[in-house]
mmCIF file of C-alpha atoms in Angstrom:
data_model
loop_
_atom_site.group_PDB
_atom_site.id
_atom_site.type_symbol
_atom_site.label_atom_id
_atom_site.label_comp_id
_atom_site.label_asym_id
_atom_site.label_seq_id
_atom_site.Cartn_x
_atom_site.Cartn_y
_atom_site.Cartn_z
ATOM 1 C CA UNK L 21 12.817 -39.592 11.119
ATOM 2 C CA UNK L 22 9.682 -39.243 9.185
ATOM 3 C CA UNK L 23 11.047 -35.743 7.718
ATOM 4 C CA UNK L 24 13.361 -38.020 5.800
ATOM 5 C CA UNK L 25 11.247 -40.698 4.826
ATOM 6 C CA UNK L 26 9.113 -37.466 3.036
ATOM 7 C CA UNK L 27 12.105 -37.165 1.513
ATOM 8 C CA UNK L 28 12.573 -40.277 0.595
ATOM 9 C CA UNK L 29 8.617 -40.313 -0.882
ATOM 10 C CA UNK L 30 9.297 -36.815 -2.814
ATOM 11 C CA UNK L 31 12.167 -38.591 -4.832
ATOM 12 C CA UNK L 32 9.617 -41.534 -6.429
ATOM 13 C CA UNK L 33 6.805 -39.641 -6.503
ATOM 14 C CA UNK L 34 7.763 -35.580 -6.546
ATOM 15 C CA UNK L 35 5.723 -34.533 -4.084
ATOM 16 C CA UNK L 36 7.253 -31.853 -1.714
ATOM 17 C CA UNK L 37 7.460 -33.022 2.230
ATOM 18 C CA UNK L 38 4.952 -30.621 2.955
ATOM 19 C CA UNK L 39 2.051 -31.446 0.965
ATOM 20 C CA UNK L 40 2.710 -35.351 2.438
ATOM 21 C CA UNK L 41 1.205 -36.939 5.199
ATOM 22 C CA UNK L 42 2.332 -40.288 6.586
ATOM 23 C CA UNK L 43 -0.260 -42.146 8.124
ATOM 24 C CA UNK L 44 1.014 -45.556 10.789
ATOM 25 C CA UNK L 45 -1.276 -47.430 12.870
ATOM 26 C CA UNK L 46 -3.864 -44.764 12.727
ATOM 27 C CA UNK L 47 -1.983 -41.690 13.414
ATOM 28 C CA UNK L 48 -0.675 -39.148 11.694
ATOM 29 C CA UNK L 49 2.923 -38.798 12.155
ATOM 30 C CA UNK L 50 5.252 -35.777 12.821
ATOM 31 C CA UNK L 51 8.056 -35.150 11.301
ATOM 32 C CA UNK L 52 10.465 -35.333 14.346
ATOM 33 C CA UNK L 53 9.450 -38.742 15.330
ATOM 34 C CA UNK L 54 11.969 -41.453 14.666
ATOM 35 C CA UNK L 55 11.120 -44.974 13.063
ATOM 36 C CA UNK L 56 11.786 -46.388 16.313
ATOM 37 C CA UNK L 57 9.897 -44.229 18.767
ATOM 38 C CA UNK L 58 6.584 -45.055 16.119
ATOM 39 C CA UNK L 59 7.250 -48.957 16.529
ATOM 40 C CA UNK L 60 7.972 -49.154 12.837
ATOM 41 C CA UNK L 61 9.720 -52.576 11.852
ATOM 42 C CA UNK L 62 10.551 -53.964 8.619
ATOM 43 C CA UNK L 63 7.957 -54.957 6.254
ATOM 44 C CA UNK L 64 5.300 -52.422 7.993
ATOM 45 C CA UNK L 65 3.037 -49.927 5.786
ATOM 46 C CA UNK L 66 2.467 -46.784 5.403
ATOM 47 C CA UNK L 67 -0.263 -44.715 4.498
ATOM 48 C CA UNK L 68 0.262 -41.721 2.376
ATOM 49 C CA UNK L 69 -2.070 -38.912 2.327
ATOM 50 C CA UNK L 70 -1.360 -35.582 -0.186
ATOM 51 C CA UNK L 71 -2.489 -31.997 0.492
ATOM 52 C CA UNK L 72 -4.391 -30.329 -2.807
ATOM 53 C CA UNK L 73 -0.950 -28.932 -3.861
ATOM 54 C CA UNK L 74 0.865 -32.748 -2.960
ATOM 55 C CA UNK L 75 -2.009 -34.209 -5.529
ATOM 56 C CA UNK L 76 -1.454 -31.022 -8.387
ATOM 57 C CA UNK L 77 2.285 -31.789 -7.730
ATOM 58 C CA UNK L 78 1.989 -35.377 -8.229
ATOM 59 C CA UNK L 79 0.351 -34.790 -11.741
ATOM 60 C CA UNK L 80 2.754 -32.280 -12.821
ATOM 61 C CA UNK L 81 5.522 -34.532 -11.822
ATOM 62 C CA UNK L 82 3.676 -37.739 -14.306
ATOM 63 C CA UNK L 83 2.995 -34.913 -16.464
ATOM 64 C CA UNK L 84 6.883 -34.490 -16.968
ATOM 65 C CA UNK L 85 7.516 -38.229 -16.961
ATOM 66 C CA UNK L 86 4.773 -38.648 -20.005
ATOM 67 C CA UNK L 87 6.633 -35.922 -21.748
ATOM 68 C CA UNK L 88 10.128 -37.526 -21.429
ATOM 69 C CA UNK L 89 8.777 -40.718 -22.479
ATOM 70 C CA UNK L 90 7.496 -38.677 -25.865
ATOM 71 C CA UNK L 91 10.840 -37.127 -26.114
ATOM 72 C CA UNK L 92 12.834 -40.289 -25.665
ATOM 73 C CA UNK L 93 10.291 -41.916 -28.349
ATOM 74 C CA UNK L 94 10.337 -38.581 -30.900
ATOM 75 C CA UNK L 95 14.501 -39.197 -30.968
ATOM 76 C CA UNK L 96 13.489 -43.252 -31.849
ATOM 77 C CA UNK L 97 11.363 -42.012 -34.697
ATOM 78 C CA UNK L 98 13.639 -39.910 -36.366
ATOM 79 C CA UNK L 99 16.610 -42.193 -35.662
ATOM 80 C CA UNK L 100 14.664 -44.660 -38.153
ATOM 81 C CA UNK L 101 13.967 -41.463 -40.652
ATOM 82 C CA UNK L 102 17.942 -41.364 -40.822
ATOM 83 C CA UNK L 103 18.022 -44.993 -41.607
ATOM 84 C CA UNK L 104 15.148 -44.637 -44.201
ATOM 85 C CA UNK L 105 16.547 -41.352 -45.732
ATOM 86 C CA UNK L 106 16.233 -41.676 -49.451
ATOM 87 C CA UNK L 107 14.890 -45.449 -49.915
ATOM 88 C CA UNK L 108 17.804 -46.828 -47.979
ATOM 89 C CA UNK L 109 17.654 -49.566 -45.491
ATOM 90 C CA UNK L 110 19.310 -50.861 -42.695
ATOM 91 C CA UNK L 111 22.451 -53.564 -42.998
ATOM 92 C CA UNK L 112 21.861 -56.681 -42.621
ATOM 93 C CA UNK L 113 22.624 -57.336 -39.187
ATOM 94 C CA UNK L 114 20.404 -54.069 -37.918
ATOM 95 C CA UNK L 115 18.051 -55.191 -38.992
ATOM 96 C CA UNK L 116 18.083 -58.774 -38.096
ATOM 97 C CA UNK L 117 18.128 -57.102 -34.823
ATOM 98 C CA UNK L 118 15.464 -55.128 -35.194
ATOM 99 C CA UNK L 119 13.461 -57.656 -36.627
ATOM 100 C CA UNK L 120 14.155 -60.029 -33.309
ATOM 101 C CA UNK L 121 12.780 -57.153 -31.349
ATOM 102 C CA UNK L 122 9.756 -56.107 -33.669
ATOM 103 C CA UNK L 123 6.112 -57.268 -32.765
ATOM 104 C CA UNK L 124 4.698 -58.005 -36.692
ATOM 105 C CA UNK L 125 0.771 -56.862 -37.035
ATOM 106 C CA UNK L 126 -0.295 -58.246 -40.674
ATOM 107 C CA UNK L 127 -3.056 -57.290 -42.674
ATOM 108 C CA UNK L 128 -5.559 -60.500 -43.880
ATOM 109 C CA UNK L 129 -3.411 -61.982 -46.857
ATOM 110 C CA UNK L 130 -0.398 -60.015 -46.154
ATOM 111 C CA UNK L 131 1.992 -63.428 -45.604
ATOM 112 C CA UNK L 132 0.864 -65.147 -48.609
ATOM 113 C CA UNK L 133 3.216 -66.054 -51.467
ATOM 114 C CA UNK L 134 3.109 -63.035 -54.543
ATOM 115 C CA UNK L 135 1.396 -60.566 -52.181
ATOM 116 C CA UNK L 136 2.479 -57.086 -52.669
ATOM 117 C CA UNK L 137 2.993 -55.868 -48.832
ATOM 118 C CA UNK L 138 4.094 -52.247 -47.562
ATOM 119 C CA UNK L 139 5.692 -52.148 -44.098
ATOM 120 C CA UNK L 140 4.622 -49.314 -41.953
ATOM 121 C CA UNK L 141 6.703 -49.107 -38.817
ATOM 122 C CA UNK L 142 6.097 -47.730 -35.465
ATOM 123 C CA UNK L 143 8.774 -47.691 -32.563
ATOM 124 C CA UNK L 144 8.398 -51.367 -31.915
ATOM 125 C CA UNK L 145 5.732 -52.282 -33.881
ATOM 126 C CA UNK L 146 5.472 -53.121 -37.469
ATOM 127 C CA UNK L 147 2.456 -53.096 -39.882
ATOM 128 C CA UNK L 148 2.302 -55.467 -42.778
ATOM 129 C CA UNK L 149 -0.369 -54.319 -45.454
ATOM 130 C CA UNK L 150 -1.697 -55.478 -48.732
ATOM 131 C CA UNK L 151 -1.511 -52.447 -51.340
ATOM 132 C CA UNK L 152 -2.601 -53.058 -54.596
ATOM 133 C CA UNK L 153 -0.242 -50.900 -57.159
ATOM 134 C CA UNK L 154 -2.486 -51.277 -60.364
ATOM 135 C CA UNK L 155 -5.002 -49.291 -58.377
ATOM 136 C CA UNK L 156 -5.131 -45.179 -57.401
ATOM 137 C CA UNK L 157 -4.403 -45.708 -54.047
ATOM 138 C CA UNK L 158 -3.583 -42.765 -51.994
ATOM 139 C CA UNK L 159 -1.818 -41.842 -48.757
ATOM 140 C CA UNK L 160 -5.046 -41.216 -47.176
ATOM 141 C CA UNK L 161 -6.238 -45.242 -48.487
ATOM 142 C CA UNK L 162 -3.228 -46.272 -46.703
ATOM 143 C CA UNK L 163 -3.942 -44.586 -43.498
ATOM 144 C CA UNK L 164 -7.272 -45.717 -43.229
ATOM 145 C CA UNK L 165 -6.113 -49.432 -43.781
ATOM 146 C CA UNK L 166 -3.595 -49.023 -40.807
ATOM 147 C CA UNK L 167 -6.433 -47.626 -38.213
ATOM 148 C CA UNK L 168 -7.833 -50.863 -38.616
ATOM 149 C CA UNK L 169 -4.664 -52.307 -37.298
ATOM 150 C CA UNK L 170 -3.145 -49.852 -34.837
ATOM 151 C CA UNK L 171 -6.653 -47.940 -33.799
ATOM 152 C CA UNK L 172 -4.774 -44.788 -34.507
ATOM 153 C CA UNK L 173 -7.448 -42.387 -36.398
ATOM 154 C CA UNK L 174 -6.107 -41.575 -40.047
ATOM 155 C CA UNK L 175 -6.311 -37.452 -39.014
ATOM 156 C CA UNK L 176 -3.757 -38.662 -36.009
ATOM 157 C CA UNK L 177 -1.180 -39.996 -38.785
ATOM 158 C CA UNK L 178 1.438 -38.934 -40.297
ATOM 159 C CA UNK L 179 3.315 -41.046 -42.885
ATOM 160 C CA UNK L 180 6.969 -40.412 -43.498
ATOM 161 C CA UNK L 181 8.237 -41.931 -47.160
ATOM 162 C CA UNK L 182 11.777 -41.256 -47.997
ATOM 163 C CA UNK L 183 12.512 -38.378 -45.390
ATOM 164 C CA UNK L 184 9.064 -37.010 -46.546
ATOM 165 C CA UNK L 185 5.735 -36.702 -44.810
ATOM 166 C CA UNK L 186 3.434 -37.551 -47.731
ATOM 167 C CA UNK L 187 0.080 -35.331 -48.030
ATOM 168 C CA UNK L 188 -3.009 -38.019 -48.029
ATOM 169 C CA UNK L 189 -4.085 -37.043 -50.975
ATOM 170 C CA UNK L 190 -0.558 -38.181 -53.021
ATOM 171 C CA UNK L 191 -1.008 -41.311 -54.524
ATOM 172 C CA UNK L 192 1.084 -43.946 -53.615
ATOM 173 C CA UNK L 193 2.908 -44.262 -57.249
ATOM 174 C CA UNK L 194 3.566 -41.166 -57.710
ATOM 175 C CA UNK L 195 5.769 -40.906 -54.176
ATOM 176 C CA UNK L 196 7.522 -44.092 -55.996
ATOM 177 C CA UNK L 197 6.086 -46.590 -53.138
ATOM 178 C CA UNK L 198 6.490 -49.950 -54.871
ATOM 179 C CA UNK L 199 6.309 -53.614 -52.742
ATOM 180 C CA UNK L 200 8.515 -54.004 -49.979
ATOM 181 C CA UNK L 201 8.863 -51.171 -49.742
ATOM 182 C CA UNK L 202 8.942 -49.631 -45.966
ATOM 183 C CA UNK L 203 7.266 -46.260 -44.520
ATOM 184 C CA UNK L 204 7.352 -44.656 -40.509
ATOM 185 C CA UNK L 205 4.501 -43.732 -38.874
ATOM 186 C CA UNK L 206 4.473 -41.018 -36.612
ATOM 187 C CA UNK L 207 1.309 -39.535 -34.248
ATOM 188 C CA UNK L 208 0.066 -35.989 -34.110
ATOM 189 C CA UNK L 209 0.763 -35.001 -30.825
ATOM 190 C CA UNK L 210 -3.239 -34.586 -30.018
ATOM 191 C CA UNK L 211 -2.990 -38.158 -30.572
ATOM 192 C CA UNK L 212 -0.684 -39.036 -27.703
ATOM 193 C CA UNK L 213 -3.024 -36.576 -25.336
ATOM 194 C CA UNK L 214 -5.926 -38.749 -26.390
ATOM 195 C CA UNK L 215 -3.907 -41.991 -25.689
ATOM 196 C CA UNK L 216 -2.832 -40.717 -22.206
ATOM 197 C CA UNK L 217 -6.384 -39.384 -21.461
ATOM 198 C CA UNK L 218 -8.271 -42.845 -22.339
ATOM 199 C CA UNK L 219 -5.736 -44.341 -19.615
ATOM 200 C CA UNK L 220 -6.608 -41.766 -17.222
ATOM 201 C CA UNK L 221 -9.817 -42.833 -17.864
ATOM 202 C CA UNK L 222 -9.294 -46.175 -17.461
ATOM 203 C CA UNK L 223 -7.684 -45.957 -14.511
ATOM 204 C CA UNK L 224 -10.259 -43.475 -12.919
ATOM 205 C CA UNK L 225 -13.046 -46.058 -13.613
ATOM 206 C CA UNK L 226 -10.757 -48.500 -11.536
ATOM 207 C CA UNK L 227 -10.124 -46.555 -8.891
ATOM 208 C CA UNK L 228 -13.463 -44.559 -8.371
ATOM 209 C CA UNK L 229 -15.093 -48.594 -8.171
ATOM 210 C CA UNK L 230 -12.755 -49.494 -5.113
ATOM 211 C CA UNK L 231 -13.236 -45.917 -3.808
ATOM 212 C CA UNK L 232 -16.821 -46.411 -3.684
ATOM 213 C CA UNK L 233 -16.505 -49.880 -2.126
ATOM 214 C CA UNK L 234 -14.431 -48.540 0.113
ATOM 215 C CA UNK L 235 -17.153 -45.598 1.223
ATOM 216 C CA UNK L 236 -19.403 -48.181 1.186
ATOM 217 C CA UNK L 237 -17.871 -50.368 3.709
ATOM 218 C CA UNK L 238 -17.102 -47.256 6.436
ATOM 219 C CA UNK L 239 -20.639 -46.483 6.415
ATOM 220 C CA UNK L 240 -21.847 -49.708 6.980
ATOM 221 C CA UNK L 241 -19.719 -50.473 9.909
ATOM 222 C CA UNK L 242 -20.048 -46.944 11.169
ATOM 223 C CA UNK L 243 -23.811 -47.881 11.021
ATOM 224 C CA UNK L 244 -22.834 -51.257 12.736
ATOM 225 C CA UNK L 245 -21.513 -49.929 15.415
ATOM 226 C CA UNK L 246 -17.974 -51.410 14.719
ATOM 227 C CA UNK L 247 -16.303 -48.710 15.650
ATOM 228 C CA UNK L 248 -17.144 -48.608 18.789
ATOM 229 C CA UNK L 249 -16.748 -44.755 20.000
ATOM 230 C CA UNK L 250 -13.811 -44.520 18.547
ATOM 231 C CA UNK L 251 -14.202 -41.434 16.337
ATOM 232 C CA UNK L 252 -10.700 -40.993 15.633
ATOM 233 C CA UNK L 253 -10.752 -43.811 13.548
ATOM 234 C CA UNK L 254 -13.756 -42.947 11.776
ATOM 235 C CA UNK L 255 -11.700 -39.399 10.888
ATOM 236 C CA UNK L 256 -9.110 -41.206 9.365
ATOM 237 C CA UNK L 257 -10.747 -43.348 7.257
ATOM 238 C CA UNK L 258 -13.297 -41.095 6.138
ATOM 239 C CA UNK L 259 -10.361 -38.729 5.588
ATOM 240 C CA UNK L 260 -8.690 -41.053 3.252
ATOM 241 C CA UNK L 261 -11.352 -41.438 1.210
ATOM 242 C CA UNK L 262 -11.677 -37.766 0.662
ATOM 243 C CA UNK L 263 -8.502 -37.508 -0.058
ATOM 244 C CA UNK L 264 -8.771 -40.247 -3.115
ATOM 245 C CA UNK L 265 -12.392 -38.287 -3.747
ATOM 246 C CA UNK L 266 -10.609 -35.120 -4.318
ATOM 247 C CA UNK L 267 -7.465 -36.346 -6.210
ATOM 248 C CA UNK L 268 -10.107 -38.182 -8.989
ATOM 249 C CA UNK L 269 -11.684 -34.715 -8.951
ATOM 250 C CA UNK L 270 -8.316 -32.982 -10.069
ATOM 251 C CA UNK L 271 -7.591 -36.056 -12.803
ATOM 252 C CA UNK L 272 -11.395 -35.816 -14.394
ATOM 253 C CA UNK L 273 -11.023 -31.829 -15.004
ATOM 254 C CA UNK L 274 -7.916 -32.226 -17.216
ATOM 255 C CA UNK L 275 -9.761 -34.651 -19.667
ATOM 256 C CA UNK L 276 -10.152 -32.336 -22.802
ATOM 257 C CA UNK L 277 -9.192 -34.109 -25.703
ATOM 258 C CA UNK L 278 -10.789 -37.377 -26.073
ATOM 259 C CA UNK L 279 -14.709 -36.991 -27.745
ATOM 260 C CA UNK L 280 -16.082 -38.305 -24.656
ATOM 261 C CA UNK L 281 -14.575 -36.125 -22.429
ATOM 262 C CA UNK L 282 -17.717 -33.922 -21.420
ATOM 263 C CA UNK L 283 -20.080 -37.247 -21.053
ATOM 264 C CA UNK L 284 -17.297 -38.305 -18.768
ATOM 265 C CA UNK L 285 -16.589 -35.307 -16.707
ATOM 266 C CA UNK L 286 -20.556 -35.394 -16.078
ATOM 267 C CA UNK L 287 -20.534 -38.885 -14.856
ATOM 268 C CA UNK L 288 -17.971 -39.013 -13.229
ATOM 269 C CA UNK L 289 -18.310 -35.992 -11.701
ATOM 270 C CA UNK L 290 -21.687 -37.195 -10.263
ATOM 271 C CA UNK L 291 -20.649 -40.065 -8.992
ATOM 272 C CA UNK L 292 -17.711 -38.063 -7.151
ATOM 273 C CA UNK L 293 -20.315 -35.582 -5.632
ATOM 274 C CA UNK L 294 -22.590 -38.566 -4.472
ATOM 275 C CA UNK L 295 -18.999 -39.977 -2.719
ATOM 276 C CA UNK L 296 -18.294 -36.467 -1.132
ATOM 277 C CA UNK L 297 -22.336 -36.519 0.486
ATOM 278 C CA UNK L 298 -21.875 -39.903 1.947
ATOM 279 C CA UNK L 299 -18.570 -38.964 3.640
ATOM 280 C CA UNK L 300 -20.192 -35.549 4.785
ATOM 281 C CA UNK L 301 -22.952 -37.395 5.933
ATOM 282 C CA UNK L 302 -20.685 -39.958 8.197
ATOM 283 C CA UNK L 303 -18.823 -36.825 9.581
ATOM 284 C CA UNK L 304 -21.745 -35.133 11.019
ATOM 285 C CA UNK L 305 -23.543 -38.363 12.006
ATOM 286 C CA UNK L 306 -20.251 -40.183 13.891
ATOM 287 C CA UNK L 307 -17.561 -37.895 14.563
ATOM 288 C CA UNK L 308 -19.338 -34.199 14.890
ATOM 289 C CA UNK L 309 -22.389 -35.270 16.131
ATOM 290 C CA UNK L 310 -20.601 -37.271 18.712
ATOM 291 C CA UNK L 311 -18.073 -34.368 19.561
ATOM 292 C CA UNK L 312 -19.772 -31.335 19.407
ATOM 293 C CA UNK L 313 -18.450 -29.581 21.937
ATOM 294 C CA UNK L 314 -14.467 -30.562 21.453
ATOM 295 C CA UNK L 315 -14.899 -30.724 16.761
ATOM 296 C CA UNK L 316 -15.321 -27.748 15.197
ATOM 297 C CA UNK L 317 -18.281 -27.868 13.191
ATOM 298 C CA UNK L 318 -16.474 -26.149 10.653
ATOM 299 C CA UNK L 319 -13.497 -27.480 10.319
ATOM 300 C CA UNK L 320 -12.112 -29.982 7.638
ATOM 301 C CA UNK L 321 -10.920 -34.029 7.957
ATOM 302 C CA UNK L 322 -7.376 -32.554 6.932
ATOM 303 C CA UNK L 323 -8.023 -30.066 10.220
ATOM 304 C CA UNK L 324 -8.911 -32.802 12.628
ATOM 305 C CA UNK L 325 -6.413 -35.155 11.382
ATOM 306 C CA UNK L 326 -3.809 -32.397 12.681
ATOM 307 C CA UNK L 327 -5.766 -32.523 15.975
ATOM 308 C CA UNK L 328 -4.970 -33.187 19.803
ATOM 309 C CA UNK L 329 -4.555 -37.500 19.930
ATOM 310 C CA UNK L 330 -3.049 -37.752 16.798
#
């Protein structure tokens, strides 16, 4: 039945049955009807459509995912602190292993012969840098040097040296750093919202492109006349499309941390607005103005997609 399926759906994604709406051939389907009554076979597709709450419940539910994969990365970091406690490194075989598994991001000169190199390491990821001792280098020095290589803002690191976060303003000699020698880096946690946020935006940009191509394309065959009179269609389409209008709505208003977010939020925000007109505009023109008498002029796409034929 498609009451389990929902089920089914709410265990990848989190979203309650409720707030989902499976969409097959066109139609909306109830939650009584069986697979085999719809004319569902193996390898068909489905469309899924979320309520308001099905798209806030969605983000809460990546929201939590994000923050176990911080979690799960916070016990990684301070598993190497315990290795580094007090100068001390791994055996031999650890960290052959580790090594194997390591991506190595070097500094210009860093692999030649004599050079005096500091490891900074980062889960997976280790930084090779060129630190010359003679000179009053400081924390902060060192933290600038690494941006370069890990575009992680020096304000968003924090260096750990011998079980110690180390001010920026401590040189380097007095904490006893010498060549060799190896440090952990960890992020602020306003870092890792700024991270997530510029893939938000990222993806957003993505999706907002094939959105509008998508808007595009309804209103040039509802112009076309390749619809025929079949206004149904048009409902569910255009539906869809608000649907993905609103959810990129709900992701633009939680950008807060990243310095662009306000220039983004505006343009974005625009550009969603100028998406919600067209779709209001094919509404009235092809489904409303066609079915005045039996479409509430008031009602929603969610309210006709719940309406008699579907």
């Amino acid at each position: 039945e498609a009451q389990q399926m929902k089920e089914r759906v709410q265990e990848l994604c989190g979203v309650m049955p409720a707030s989902q709406k499976l969409i097959f051939k066109g139609k909306a389907r109830q939650d009584a009807e069986t697979v085999a009554a719809a004319g569902m076979v193996c390898g068909d597709k489905l469309m899924l459509m979320l309520s308001p709450e099905g798209v806030k419940e969605m983000k809460q539910e990546e929201e939590r995912l994000a923050g176990e994969k911080r979690k799960q990365e916070a016990v990684e970091a301070q598993q190497m602190k315990e290795q580094h406690r007090d100068g001390t490194d791994m055996d031999s075989s650890e960290q052959v292993a580790a090594t194997a598994k390591a991506t190595v991001i070097e500094e210009d000169g860093a692999g030649e012969v004599g050079a005096q190199v500091v490891t900074v390491i980062h889960l997976k990821l280790r930084y090779r840098m060129v630190v010359q001792f003679a000179s009053a280098l400081t924390f902060l020095d060192l933290k600038e040097k690494l941006a370069k290589l890990c575009h992680v803002p020096a304000k968003h690191q924090r260096i750990i040296f011998k079980a110690k976060e180390r001010e920026s303003a401590q040189l380097l000699s007095a904490a006893g750093v010498k060549s060799g020698d190896k440090m952990m880096l960890l992020l602020a946690e306003g870092e890792w919202k700024v991270r997530d946020e510029k893939e938000l935006i990222s993806e957003v940009e993505s999706e907002l492109c094939l959105v509008q191509d998508k808007i595009s394309k309804l209103k040039s065959r509802c112009e076309h006349g390749l619809f025929g009179n079949d206004t149904t269609e048009i409902s569910i389409q255009a539906g869809i499309c608000l649907e993905a209008v609103e959810r990129l709505t709900d992701n633009v208003s939680y950008l807060a941390h990243v310095p662009e977010a306000a220039a983004v939020q505006e343009a974005y925000g625009q550009r969603l607005k100028d998406m919600a007109a067209v779709l209001q505009q094919v509404e009235l023109h092809y489904v409303i103005g066609r079915h005045a008498t039996s479409v509430a002029t008031g009602g929603s796409l969610y309210q006709r997609l719940d309406g008699p034929g579907l």
